[in-house]
Short mmCIF file of C-alpha atoms in Angstrom, two decimals:
data_model
loop_
_atom_site.label_atom_id
_atom_site.label_comp_id
_atom_site.label_asym_id
_atom_site.label_seq_id
_atom_site.Cartn_x
_atom_site.Cartn_y
_atom_site.Cartn_z
CA UNK A 593 0.00 0.00 0.00
CA UNK A 594 1.09 3.57 -0.47
CA UNK A 595 0.82 4.26 3.25
CA UNK A 596 2.23 2.30 6.18
CA UNK A 597 -0.44 2.74 8.86
CA UNK A 598 -0.68 1.39 12.41
CA UNK A 599 1.62 -1.52 13.37
CA UNK A 600 3.72 0.76 15.60
CA UNK A 601 3.82 -1.82 18.39
CA UNK A 602 4.75 -4.69 16.07
CA UNK A 603 7.39 -2.60 14.32
CA UNK A 604 8.84 -1.62 17.69
CA UNK A 605 9.02 -5.31 18.66
CA UNK A 606 10.98 -6.09 15.50
CA UNK A 607 13.33 -3.16 16.11
CA UNK A 608 13.92 -4.29 19.69
CA UNK A 609 14.70 -7.80 18.51
CA UNK A 610 17.07 -6.46 15.88
CA UNK A 611 18.93 -4.47 18.52
CA UNK A 612 19.21 -7.53 20.75
CA UNK A 613 22.80 -8.54 21.37
CA UNK A 614 23.43 -11.80 19.57
CA UNK A 615 20.83 -13.78 17.67
CA UNK A 616 17.11 -13.03 17.38
CA UNK A 617 14.43 -15.51 16.39
CA UNK A 618 10.96 -14.09 15.66
CA UNK A 619 7.79 -15.94 14.71
CA UNK A 620 5.39 -13.68 12.77
CA UNK A 621 2.06 -15.07 11.66
CA UNK A 622 -1.50 -14.07 10.85
CA UNK A 623 -4.29 -14.62 8.34
CA UNK A 624 -3.93 -13.98 4.61
CA UNK A 625 -3.81 -10.35 3.44
CA UNK A 626 -3.45 -8.93 6.96
CA UNK A 627 -0.21 -7.12 6.11
CA UNK A 628 2.62 -9.40 7.29
CA UNK A 629 4.76 -8.91 4.20
CA UNK A 630 4.14 -5.14 4.26
CA UNK A 631 5.28 -5.02 7.89
CA UNK A 632 8.43 -7.01 7.13
CA UNK A 633 9.18 -4.91 4.05
CA UNK A 634 8.91 -1.73 6.12
CA UNK A 635 11.19 -3.21 8.78
CA UNK A 636 13.96 -4.46 6.47
CA UNK A 637 13.99 -1.51 4.02
CA UNK A 638 17.21 -0.10 5.49
CA UNK A 639 18.81 -3.41 6.53
CA UNK A 640 20.88 -6.16 5.01
CA UNK A 641 18.17 -8.74 4.47
CA UNK A 642 17.46 -11.99 2.68
CA UNK A 643 13.75 -12.31 1.94
CA UNK A 644 12.61 -15.73 0.78
CA UNK A 645 9.00 -16.56 -0.09
CA UNK A 646 8.37 -20.30 0.15
CA UNK A 647 5.94 -21.93 -2.27
CA UNK A 648 3.76 -25.02 -2.20
CA UNK A 649 6.29 -26.82 -4.40
CA UNK A 650 8.45 -29.64 -3.09
CA UNK A 651 11.02 -29.12 -0.36
CA UNK A 652 13.81 -29.69 -2.90
CA UNK A 653 12.53 -26.92 -5.16
CA UNK A 654 12.19 -24.54 -2.21
CA UNK A 655 15.69 -25.43 -1.05
CA UNK A 656 17.15 -24.74 -4.48
CA UNK A 657 15.37 -21.37 -4.72
CA UNK A 658 16.58 -20.49 -1.22
CA UNK A 659 20.12 -21.47 -2.20
CA UNK A 660 20.05 -19.06 -5.14
CA UNK A 661 18.70 -16.27 -2.92
CA UNK A 662 21.38 -16.99 -0.31
CA UNK A 663 24.14 -17.02 -2.93
CA UNK A 664 23.06 -13.61 -4.14
CA UNK A 665 22.75 -12.40 -0.53
CA UNK A 666 26.34 -13.31 0.39
CA UNK A 667 27.79 -12.81 -3.11
CA UNK A 668 28.99 -16.39 -3.52
CA UNK A 669 29.36 -17.91 -6.99
CA UNK A 670 30.58 -21.09 -5.29
CA UNK A 671 27.25 -21.55 -3.49
CA UNK A 672 25.29 -20.54 -6.59
CA UNK A 673 26.91 -23.24 -8.71
CA UNK A 674 27.07 -25.91 -6.01
CA UNK A 675 24.81 -28.96 -6.04
CA UNK A 676 23.37 -28.72 -2.54
CA UNK A 677 21.14 -31.45 -1.13
CA UNK A 678 20.68 -30.14 2.43
CA UNK A 679 19.68 -26.91 4.18
CA UNK A 680 22.61 -26.99 6.61
CA UNK A 681 25.16 -26.21 3.91
CA UNK A 682 23.26 -23.10 2.80
CA UNK A 683 22.86 -21.70 6.31
CA UNK A 684 26.50 -22.50 7.13
CA UNK A 685 27.55 -20.40 4.14
CA UNK A 686 25.47 -17.50 5.50
CA UNK A 687 26.73 -17.99 9.07
CA UNK A 688 30.37 -18.01 7.90
CA UNK A 689 29.95 -14.71 6.03
CA UNK A 690 31.06 -11.53 7.78
CA UNK A 691 28.53 -8.70 7.59
CA UNK A 692 29.01 -5.05 8.48
CA UNK A 693 25.59 -4.96 10.11
CA UNK A 694 23.31 -7.59 11.60
CA UNK A 695 21.76 -9.58 8.72
CA UNK A 696 18.06 -10.44 8.66
CA UNK A 697 16.86 -13.75 7.20
CA UNK A 698 13.15 -13.87 6.41
CA UNK A 699 11.42 -17.10 5.45
CA UNK A 700 7.89 -16.14 4.42
CA UNK A 701 5.15 -18.82 4.21
CA UNK A 702 7.47 -21.04 6.25
CA UNK A 703 4.69 -23.55 6.85
CA UNK A 704 4.69 -24.70 3.22
CA UNK A 705 8.15 -26.25 3.61
CA UNK A 706 7.03 -28.02 6.77
CA UNK A 707 3.95 -29.21 4.91
CA UNK A 708 6.05 -30.81 2.17
CA UNK A 709 8.47 -32.30 4.71
CA UNK A 710 7.19 -32.81 8.26
CA UNK A 711 10.79 -33.11 9.47
CA UNK A 712 11.70 -29.58 8.37
CA UNK A 713 11.01 -27.93 11.78
CA UNK A 714 13.47 -30.45 13.26
CA UNK A 715 15.98 -29.62 10.53
CA UNK A 716 15.62 -25.92 11.23
CA UNK A 717 15.95 -26.53 14.96
CA UNK A 718 19.33 -28.17 14.34
CA UNK A 719 20.40 -25.30 12.07
CA UNK A 720 19.41 -22.75 14.72
CA UNK A 721 21.10 -24.59 17.60
CA UNK A 722 24.31 -25.43 15.75
CA UNK A 723 24.84 -22.52 13.37
CA UNK A 724 22.75 -19.44 14.14
CA UNK A 725 21.92 -19.01 17.82
CA UNK A 726 25.46 -17.97 18.80
CA UNK A 727 25.93 -15.55 15.89
CA UNK A 728 24.73 -12.01 15.29
CA UNK A 729 21.75 -12.71 13.03
CA UNK A 730 18.00 -12.11 13.04
CA UNK A 731 15.69 -14.80 11.73
CA UNK A 732 12.00 -14.16 11.00
CA UNK A 733 9.78 -17.13 10.23
CA UNK A 734 6.51 -15.86 8.77
CA UNK A 735 3.33 -17.66 7.79
CA UNK A 736 -0.32 -17.18 6.91
CA UNK A 737 -1.73 -20.59 7.87
CA UNK A 738 -2.36 -20.01 11.55
CA UNK A 739 -2.97 -23.60 12.66
CA UNK A 740 0.05 -24.92 10.79
CA UNK A 741 2.38 -22.14 11.98
CA UNK A 742 1.39 -22.76 15.58
CA UNK A 743 1.93 -26.50 15.21
CA UNK A 744 5.31 -26.11 13.48
CA UNK A 745 6.83 -23.32 15.56
CA UNK A 746 4.95 -22.49 18.78
CA UNK A 747 3.38 -25.57 20.31
CA UNK A 748 5.20 -27.56 22.97
CA UNK A 749 5.36 -30.55 20.62
CA UNK A 750 7.24 -28.52 18.00
CA UNK A 751 11.02 -29.00 17.78
CA UNK A 752 11.29 -25.20 17.59
CA UNK A 753 9.42 -24.69 20.87
CA UNK A 754 11.38 -22.44 23.23
CA UNK A 755 13.77 -21.17 20.55
CA UNK A 756 11.91 -17.99 19.62
CA UNK A 757 12.91 -14.71 21.25
CA UNK A 758 9.63 -13.04 20.23
CA UNK A 759 6.35 -13.84 18.53
CA UNK A 760 3.84 -11.60 16.77
CA UNK A 761 0.36 -12.64 15.71
CA UNK A 762 -0.62 -9.87 13.34
CA UNK A 763 -4.30 -8.99 13.47
CA UNK A 764 -6.64 -6.62 11.66
CA UNK A 765 -6.16 -2.87 11.91
CA UNK A 766 -8.57 -1.22 14.40
CA UNK A 767 -11.27 1.14 13.15
CA UNK A 768 -9.61 4.10 14.87
CA UNK A 769 -6.96 4.13 12.10
CA UNK A 770 -9.46 4.22 9.21
CA UNK A 771 -9.39 8.00 8.89
CA UNK A 772 -5.71 7.68 7.94
CA UNK A 773 -6.68 5.43 5.05
CA UNK A 774 -9.73 7.45 4.02
CA UNK A 775 -9.00 11.01 5.13
CA UNK A 776 -11.72 12.51 2.94
CA UNK A 777 -14.63 10.42 4.25
CA UNK A 778 -17.16 11.09 7.02
CA UNK A 779 -17.47 9.01 10.18
CA UNK A 780 -20.53 7.29 8.72
CA UNK A 781 -18.68 6.40 5.51
CA UNK A 782 -15.69 5.11 7.49
CA UNK A 783 -17.89 2.83 9.60
CA UNK A 784 -19.60 1.45 6.51
CA UNK A 785 -16.20 0.74 4.94
CA UNK A 786 -15.06 -0.96 8.15
CA UNK A 787 -18.27 -3.00 8.28
CA UNK A 788 -17.13 -4.84 5.14
CA UNK A 789 -13.32 -4.59 5.09
CA UNK A 790 -12.93 -5.30 8.80
CA UNK A 791 -9.41 -3.93 9.19
CA UNK A 792 -7.75 -6.19 6.58
CA UNK A 793 -5.25 -3.99 4.71
CA UNK A 794 -5.67 -5.70 1.34
CA UNK A 795 -9.45 -5.23 1.48
CA UNK A 796 -9.02 -1.62 2.55
CA UNK A 797 -6.70 -1.04 -0.40
CA UNK A 798 -9.31 -2.38 -2.83
CA UNK A 799 -12.21 -0.41 -1.35
CA UNK A 800 -10.15 2.75 -1.08
CA UNK A 801 -10.38 3.17 -4.84
CA UNK A 802 -14.16 3.67 -4.69
CA UNK A 803 -16.22 6.63 -3.50
CA UNK A 804 -19.39 4.76 -2.52
CA UNK A 805 -19.67 1.64 -0.34
CA UNK A 806 -22.25 0.03 -2.61
CA UNK A 807 -20.11 0.65 -5.70
CA UNK A 808 -17.19 -0.93 -3.86
CA UNK A 809 -19.25 -3.98 -2.91
CA UNK A 810 -20.57 -4.43 -6.43
CA UNK A 811 -17.14 -4.11 -8.01
CA UNK A 812 -14.97 -5.97 -5.51
CA UNK A 813 -17.30 -8.50 -3.87
CA UNK A 814 -20.12 -9.39 -6.27
CA UNK A 815 -17.79 -9.66 -9.25
CA UNK A 816 -16.89 -13.38 -9.73
CA UNK A 817 -13.46 -12.31 -10.99
CA UNK A 818 -12.62 -10.50 -7.73
CA UNK A 819 -10.50 -12.26 -5.11
CA UNK A 820 -13.10 -11.25 -2.48
CA UNK A 821 -15.90 -13.12 -4.25
CA UNK A 822 -14.99 -16.46 -2.67
CA UNK A 823 -12.48 -15.27 -0.08
CA UNK A 824 -13.90 -17.15 2.97
CA UNK A 825 -13.53 -20.43 1.09
CA UNK A 826 -9.84 -19.75 0.42
CA UNK A 827 -9.29 -18.60 4.01
CA UNK A 828 -10.65 -21.83 5.43
CA UNK A 829 -9.75 -24.49 2.91
CA UNK A 830 -6.10 -24.75 3.98
CA UNK A 831 -6.82 -24.33 7.68
CA UNK A 832 -9.49 -27.00 8.13
CA UNK A 833 -10.80 -30.23 6.70
CA UNK A 834 -14.57 -30.73 6.45
CA UNK A 835 -14.96 -27.20 5.15
CA UNK A 836 -18.66 -27.83 4.54
CA UNK A 837 -19.26 -28.42 8.26
CA UNK A 838 -17.54 -25.15 9.13
CA UNK A 839 -19.51 -23.28 6.50
CA UNK A 840 -22.77 -24.69 7.85
CA UNK A 841 -21.88 -23.60 11.38
CA UNK A 842 -20.92 -20.07 10.34
CA UNK A 843 -24.04 -19.81 8.19
CA UNK A 844 -26.19 -20.79 11.19
CA UNK A 845 -24.66 -18.03 13.31
CA UNK A 846 -24.94 -15.49 10.48
CA UNK A 847 -28.66 -16.32 10.32
CA UNK A 848 -29.07 -15.06 13.88
CA UNK A 849 -28.50 -18.19 15.97
CA UNK A 850 -26.13 -17.18 18.75
CA UNK A 851 -26.88 -19.73 21.48
CA UNK A 852 -25.17 -23.11 21.24
CA UNK A 853 -28.53 -24.85 21.59
CA UNK A 854 -30.00 -22.86 18.69
CA UNK A 855 -26.98 -23.52 16.46
CA UNK A 856 -27.15 -27.24 17.22
CA UNK A 857 -30.88 -27.33 16.55
CA UNK A 858 -30.53 -25.63 13.17
CA UNK A 859 -27.74 -28.03 12.16
CA UNK A 860 -29.61 -31.00 13.66
CA UNK A 861 -26.50 -32.01 15.60
CA UNK A 862 -25.85 -32.60 19.30
CA UNK A 863 -24.19 -29.65 21.02
CA UNK A 864 -21.17 -31.76 21.99
CA UNK A 865 -20.42 -32.40 18.31
CA UNK A 866 -19.94 -28.68 17.68
CA UNK A 867 -17.20 -28.12 20.26
CA UNK A 868 -14.19 -28.85 18.04
CA UNK A 869 -15.53 -26.74 15.17
CA UNK A 870 -16.26 -23.77 17.40
CA UNK A 871 -12.87 -23.97 19.11
CA UNK A 872 -11.08 -24.00 15.75
CA UNK A 873 -13.04 -21.00 14.47
CA UNK A 874 -12.33 -19.09 17.69
CA UNK A 875 -8.61 -19.93 17.36
CA UNK A 876 -8.74 -18.56 13.81
CA UNK A 877 -10.34 -15.29 15.03
CA UNK A 878 -13.45 -15.96 12.96
CA UNK A 879 -15.80 -16.52 15.89
CA UNK A 880 -15.87 -15.27 19.45
CA UNK A 881 -17.82 -16.27 22.53
CA UNK A 882 -19.39 -13.33 24.29
CA UNK A 883 -20.78 -13.30 27.84
CA UNK A 884 -22.33 -10.44 29.82
CA UNK A 885 -19.47 -8.31 31.14
CA UNK A 886 -20.92 -8.55 34.64
CA UNK A 887 -20.45 -12.33 34.84
CA UNK A 888 -17.97 -13.23 37.59
CA UNK A 889 -16.90 -16.51 35.98
CA UNK A 890 -17.27 -15.94 32.23
CA UNK A 891 -15.68 -19.23 31.23
CA UNK A 892 -18.42 -21.12 33.12
CA UNK A 893 -21.29 -18.82 32.23
CA UNK A 894 -24.37 -20.40 30.68
CA UNK A 895 -25.22 -17.07 29.05
CA UNK A 896 -22.52 -17.35 26.40
CA UNK A 897 -23.41 -16.26 22.86
CA UNK A 898 -21.42 -16.91 19.70
CA UNK A 899 -20.90 -14.19 17.12
CA UNK A 900 -18.89 -13.80 13.95
CA UNK A 901 -15.89 -11.69 14.85
CA UNK A 902 -14.57 -11.10 11.34
CA UNK A 903 -16.55 -8.31 9.63
CA UNK A 904 -15.98 -9.51 6.07
CA UNK A 905 -16.93 -13.10 6.84
CA UNK A 906 -20.03 -11.85 8.66
CA UNK A 907 -20.97 -9.75 5.63
CA UNK A 908 -20.23 -12.56 3.17
CA UNK A 909 -22.29 -15.16 5.00
CA UNK A 910 -25.17 -12.73 5.48
CA UNK A 911 -25.39 -11.42 1.90
CA UNK A 912 -23.21 -13.40 -0.51
CA UNK A 913 -23.30 -17.07 0.46
CA UNK A 914 -27.14 -17.32 0.63
CA UNK A 915 -27.41 -15.57 -2.74
CA UNK A 916 -24.77 -17.44 -4.73
CA UNK A 917 -27.37 -18.86 -7.12
CA UNK A 918 -28.38 -15.32 -8.15
CA UNK A 919 -24.75 -14.29 -8.66
CA UNK A 920 -23.83 -17.43 -10.59
CA UNK A 921 -26.81 -16.91 -12.89
CA UNK A 922 -25.87 -13.28 -13.55
CA UNK A 923 -28.60 -11.68 -11.42
CA UNK A 924 -26.22 -9.36 -9.60
CA UNK A 925 -28.79 -6.58 -9.27
CA UNK A 926 -31.10 -8.77 -7.18
CA UNK A 927 -28.29 -9.35 -4.68
CA UNK A 928 -27.37 -5.67 -4.77
CA UNK A 929 -30.97 -4.76 -3.90
CA UNK A 930 -30.89 -7.19 -0.96
CA UNK A 931 -27.67 -5.63 0.29
CA UNK A 932 -29.03 -2.09 0.02
CA UNK A 933 -32.11 -3.15 1.96
CA UNK A 934 -30.37 -4.91 4.83
CA UNK A 935 -26.80 -3.60 4.99
CA UNK A 936 -27.37 -0.89 7.61
CA UNK A 937 -29.77 -2.77 9.88
CA UNK A 938 -28.20 -6.24 9.64
CA UNK A 939 -24.50 -5.39 9.36
CA UNK A 940 -23.47 -1.80 10.03
CA UNK A 941 -25.53 -1.23 13.18
CA UNK A 942 -23.91 -4.26 14.86
CA UNK A 943 -20.41 -3.31 13.70
CA UNK A 944 -21.04 0.18 15.08
CA UNK A 945 -21.36 -1.32 18.55
CA UNK A 946 -17.90 -2.88 18.16
CA UNK A 947 -16.56 0.49 16.98
CA UNK A 948 -18.01 2.16 20.07
CA UNK A 949 -16.33 -0.39 22.32
CA UNK A 950 -13.02 0.38 20.60
CA UNK A 951 -13.67 4.06 21.28
CA UNK A 952 -14.36 3.25 24.92
CA UNK A 953 -10.78 2.08 25.36
CA UNK A 954 -9.53 5.29 23.74
CA UNK A 955 -11.72 7.36 26.08
CA UNK A 956 -10.43 5.30 29.00
CA UNK A 957 -6.83 6.13 28.07
CA UNK A 958 -7.79 9.81 27.71
CA UNK A 959 -9.23 9.84 31.26
CA UNK A 960 -12.83 10.47 30.27
CA UNK A 961 -13.82 9.24 33.73
CA UNK A 962 -12.17 9.81 37.13
CA UNK A 963 -11.12 6.13 37.12
CA UNK A 964 -9.97 3.48 34.66
CA UNK A 965 -12.27 0.60 33.78
CA UNK A 966 -10.68 -2.81 33.29
CA UNK A 967 -13.40 -4.61 31.30
CA UNK A 968 -15.75 -3.50 28.56
CA UNK A 969 -18.41 -5.40 26.64
CA UNK A 970 -22.18 -5.78 26.72
CA UNK A 971 -24.73 -6.67 29.35
CA UNK A 972 -27.85 -8.75 28.87
CA UNK A 973 -30.24 -10.96 30.76
CA UNK A 974 -33.74 -12.27 30.12
CA UNK A 975 -35.28 -8.79 30.40
CA UNK A 976 -32.57 -6.28 29.56
CA UNK A 977 -29.98 -5.63 26.84
CA UNK A 978 -27.40 -2.85 27.03
CA UNK A 979 -24.93 -2.11 24.22
CA UNK A 980 -22.04 -0.90 26.38
CA UNK A 981 -21.05 -2.03 29.86
CA UNK A 982 -17.68 -1.32 31.46
CA UNK A 983 -16.47 -2.19 34.96
CA UNK A 984 -14.01 -0.63 37.37
CA UNK A 985 -14.04 -3.58 39.74
CA UNK A 986 -11.78 -2.08 42.41
CA UNK A 987 -13.64 1.23 42.54
CA UNK A 988 -17.05 -0.35 42.04
CA UNK A 989 -17.79 1.95 39.11
CA UNK A 990 -20.18 0.81 36.37
CA UNK A 991 -20.43 2.50 32.97
CA UNK A 992 -23.50 1.79 30.85
CA UNK A 993 -24.08 3.05 27.33
CA UNK A 994 -26.12 2.87 24.16
CA UNK A 995 -24.96 2.95 20.52
CA UNK A 996 -27.43 4.31 17.96
CA UNK A 997 -26.74 4.11 14.24
CA UNK A 998 -29.83 6.14 13.40
CA UNK A 999 -30.73 8.74 10.79
CA UNK A 1000 -32.32 10.76 13.62
CA UNK A 1001 -30.61 12.49 16.51
CA UNK A 1002 -30.68 10.75 19.89
CA UNK A 1003 -32.87 12.37 22.53
CA UNK A 1004 -33.41 12.43 26.28
CA UNK A 1005 -35.77 9.46 26.05
CA UNK A 1006 -32.87 7.14 25.20
CA UNK A 1007 -30.96 8.24 28.30
CA UNK A 1008 -34.05 7.81 30.47
CA UNK A 1009 -34.58 4.29 29.11
CA UNK A 1010 -30.94 3.49 29.84
CA UNK A 1011 -31.31 4.69 33.42
CA UNK A 1012 -34.30 2.37 33.81
CA UNK A 1013 -32.28 -0.51 32.40
CA UNK A 1014 -29.48 0.29 34.88
CA UNK A 1015 -31.84 -0.47 37.75
CA UNK A 1016 -32.11 -4.04 36.50
CA UNK A 1017 -28.35 -4.66 36.34
CA UNK A 1018 -27.49 -6.64 39.45
CA UNK A 1019 -23.73 -6.03 39.59
CA UNK A 1020 -22.77 -4.45 42.97
CA UNK A 1021 -26.28 -3.06 43.18
CA UNK A 1022 -25.99 -1.75 46.75
CA UNK A 1023 -22.51 -0.29 46.51
CA UNK A 1024 -21.72 1.18 43.12
CA UNK A 1025 -21.55 4.38 41.12
CA UNK A 1026 -23.21 4.32 37.69
CA UNK A 1027 -21.99 6.44 34.79
CA UNK A 1028 -23.65 6.82 31.38
CA UNK A 1029 -22.21 7.19 27.88
CA UNK A 1030 -24.08 7.69 24.63
CA UNK A 1031 -22.86 7.07 21.09
CA UNK A 1032 -24.80 8.41 18.11
CA UNK A 1033 -23.75 8.51 14.48
CA UNK A 1034 -26.09 11.44 13.85
CA UNK A 1035 -25.63 13.50 17.00
CA UNK A 1036 -28.00 14.47 19.80
CA UNK A 1037 -31.01 16.70 20.37
CA UNK A 1038 -30.40 20.10 21.99
CA UNK A 1039 -32.38 18.91 25.03
CA UNK A 1040 -30.07 15.94 25.62
CA UNK A 1041 -26.97 18.09 25.08
CA UNK A 1042 -28.27 20.59 27.65
CA UNK A 1043 -29.00 17.84 30.16
CA UNK A 1044 -25.58 16.23 29.70
CA UNK A 1045 -23.96 19.62 30.22
CA UNK A 1046 -25.53 19.82 33.67
CA UNK A 1047 -24.59 16.30 34.75
CA UNK A 1048 -21.11 14.95 35.41
CA UNK A 1049 -22.22 11.30 35.08
CA UNK A 1050 -23.27 11.54 31.41
CA UNK A 1051 -20.94 11.68 28.38
CA UNK A 1052 -22.16 12.22 24.83
CA UNK A 1053 -19.49 10.70 22.59
CA UNK A 1054 -18.79 11.88 19.06
#
């Protein structure tokens, strides 16, 4: 992309590792198109670096390509022309070379070599222990298949376990950075962009070329030639087997089934059979389990709800997957009409709540309240649902809020309804201080603004 945005923390981690005395060994991984290569490119732009992108070809072909890259890196015609049948020889040639500055060796899509030869992590462990760990070198193993990277480099059973000096799991860019990508767009337009692109840099890059969200969807999602058209299939097919079972589960949740019992009923499966699928999708950051923020033991709560965490996958399963027959038969306009009808109410309004919770953390850091909350989420029970709930457990402070993605301004009635809901929240009921926060995409009525001005327990966020 033209701009390098966010990633300050990850870039700082890489710089710290580079400045480490002796050898550095970093594992960098994350889903496809999330910006791993861009981050590495930014980091190594002023360094002596060997960047190797592994392919799904055989180990021998990858080794030969790596040999040629290494020969160019160290300026060795001897290595270039040598017939090398092992990785050790190549790395020994690098280790024996004297560099003016600390060299960086990047092996991108590392997991493909391990896929073609299951012994490769053991081979690389030997290379690290015998040739690299006592030298001044930085190694970055990078990969986009999360499950495979964790198995090959991070899990206790991996030969490389315990060797890394740092690890980075690169995730989507938060909404708060979107104005840096789209500086000429309104808050509403930014949220609508985020509701589809979900913080994935490659998606943002594609949508950034369009002025209107619906034009962007039509051009980059509904077009069978676009990479986004069938993106969820490509994301999952190399991570899981039984892709149809995973698709069915995600589809059930996208249809509005958030309780495990409801998901199981729709799929006509026992709840216990869903456990492994749900765990895998949570590990892949596709799903998340949400419980009321006021639950004391969330892991044991029976109020848990499952939601699609990834904005693009949520959008795709809500609007694209159920309408594939229309798209395949060339009836794109029918699907476009469905999207226009339901996009705001079924997608954007829910994403807006997530945006508001991101903003809550920013407000927390900016001392919007005379305390710091430690948890933020939602609250619900059989009678009440509140969009924002944040807890300062030590100080017994409770923040409650509403998020309204309306065309109208938000009035006093919404605050009054929230105050009534607060009475039904049982957390520390006898010994707490309640604060209120409102989020509105279209602002507030003069009456509510005047009331908030008089009260120190109400914040109207913009």
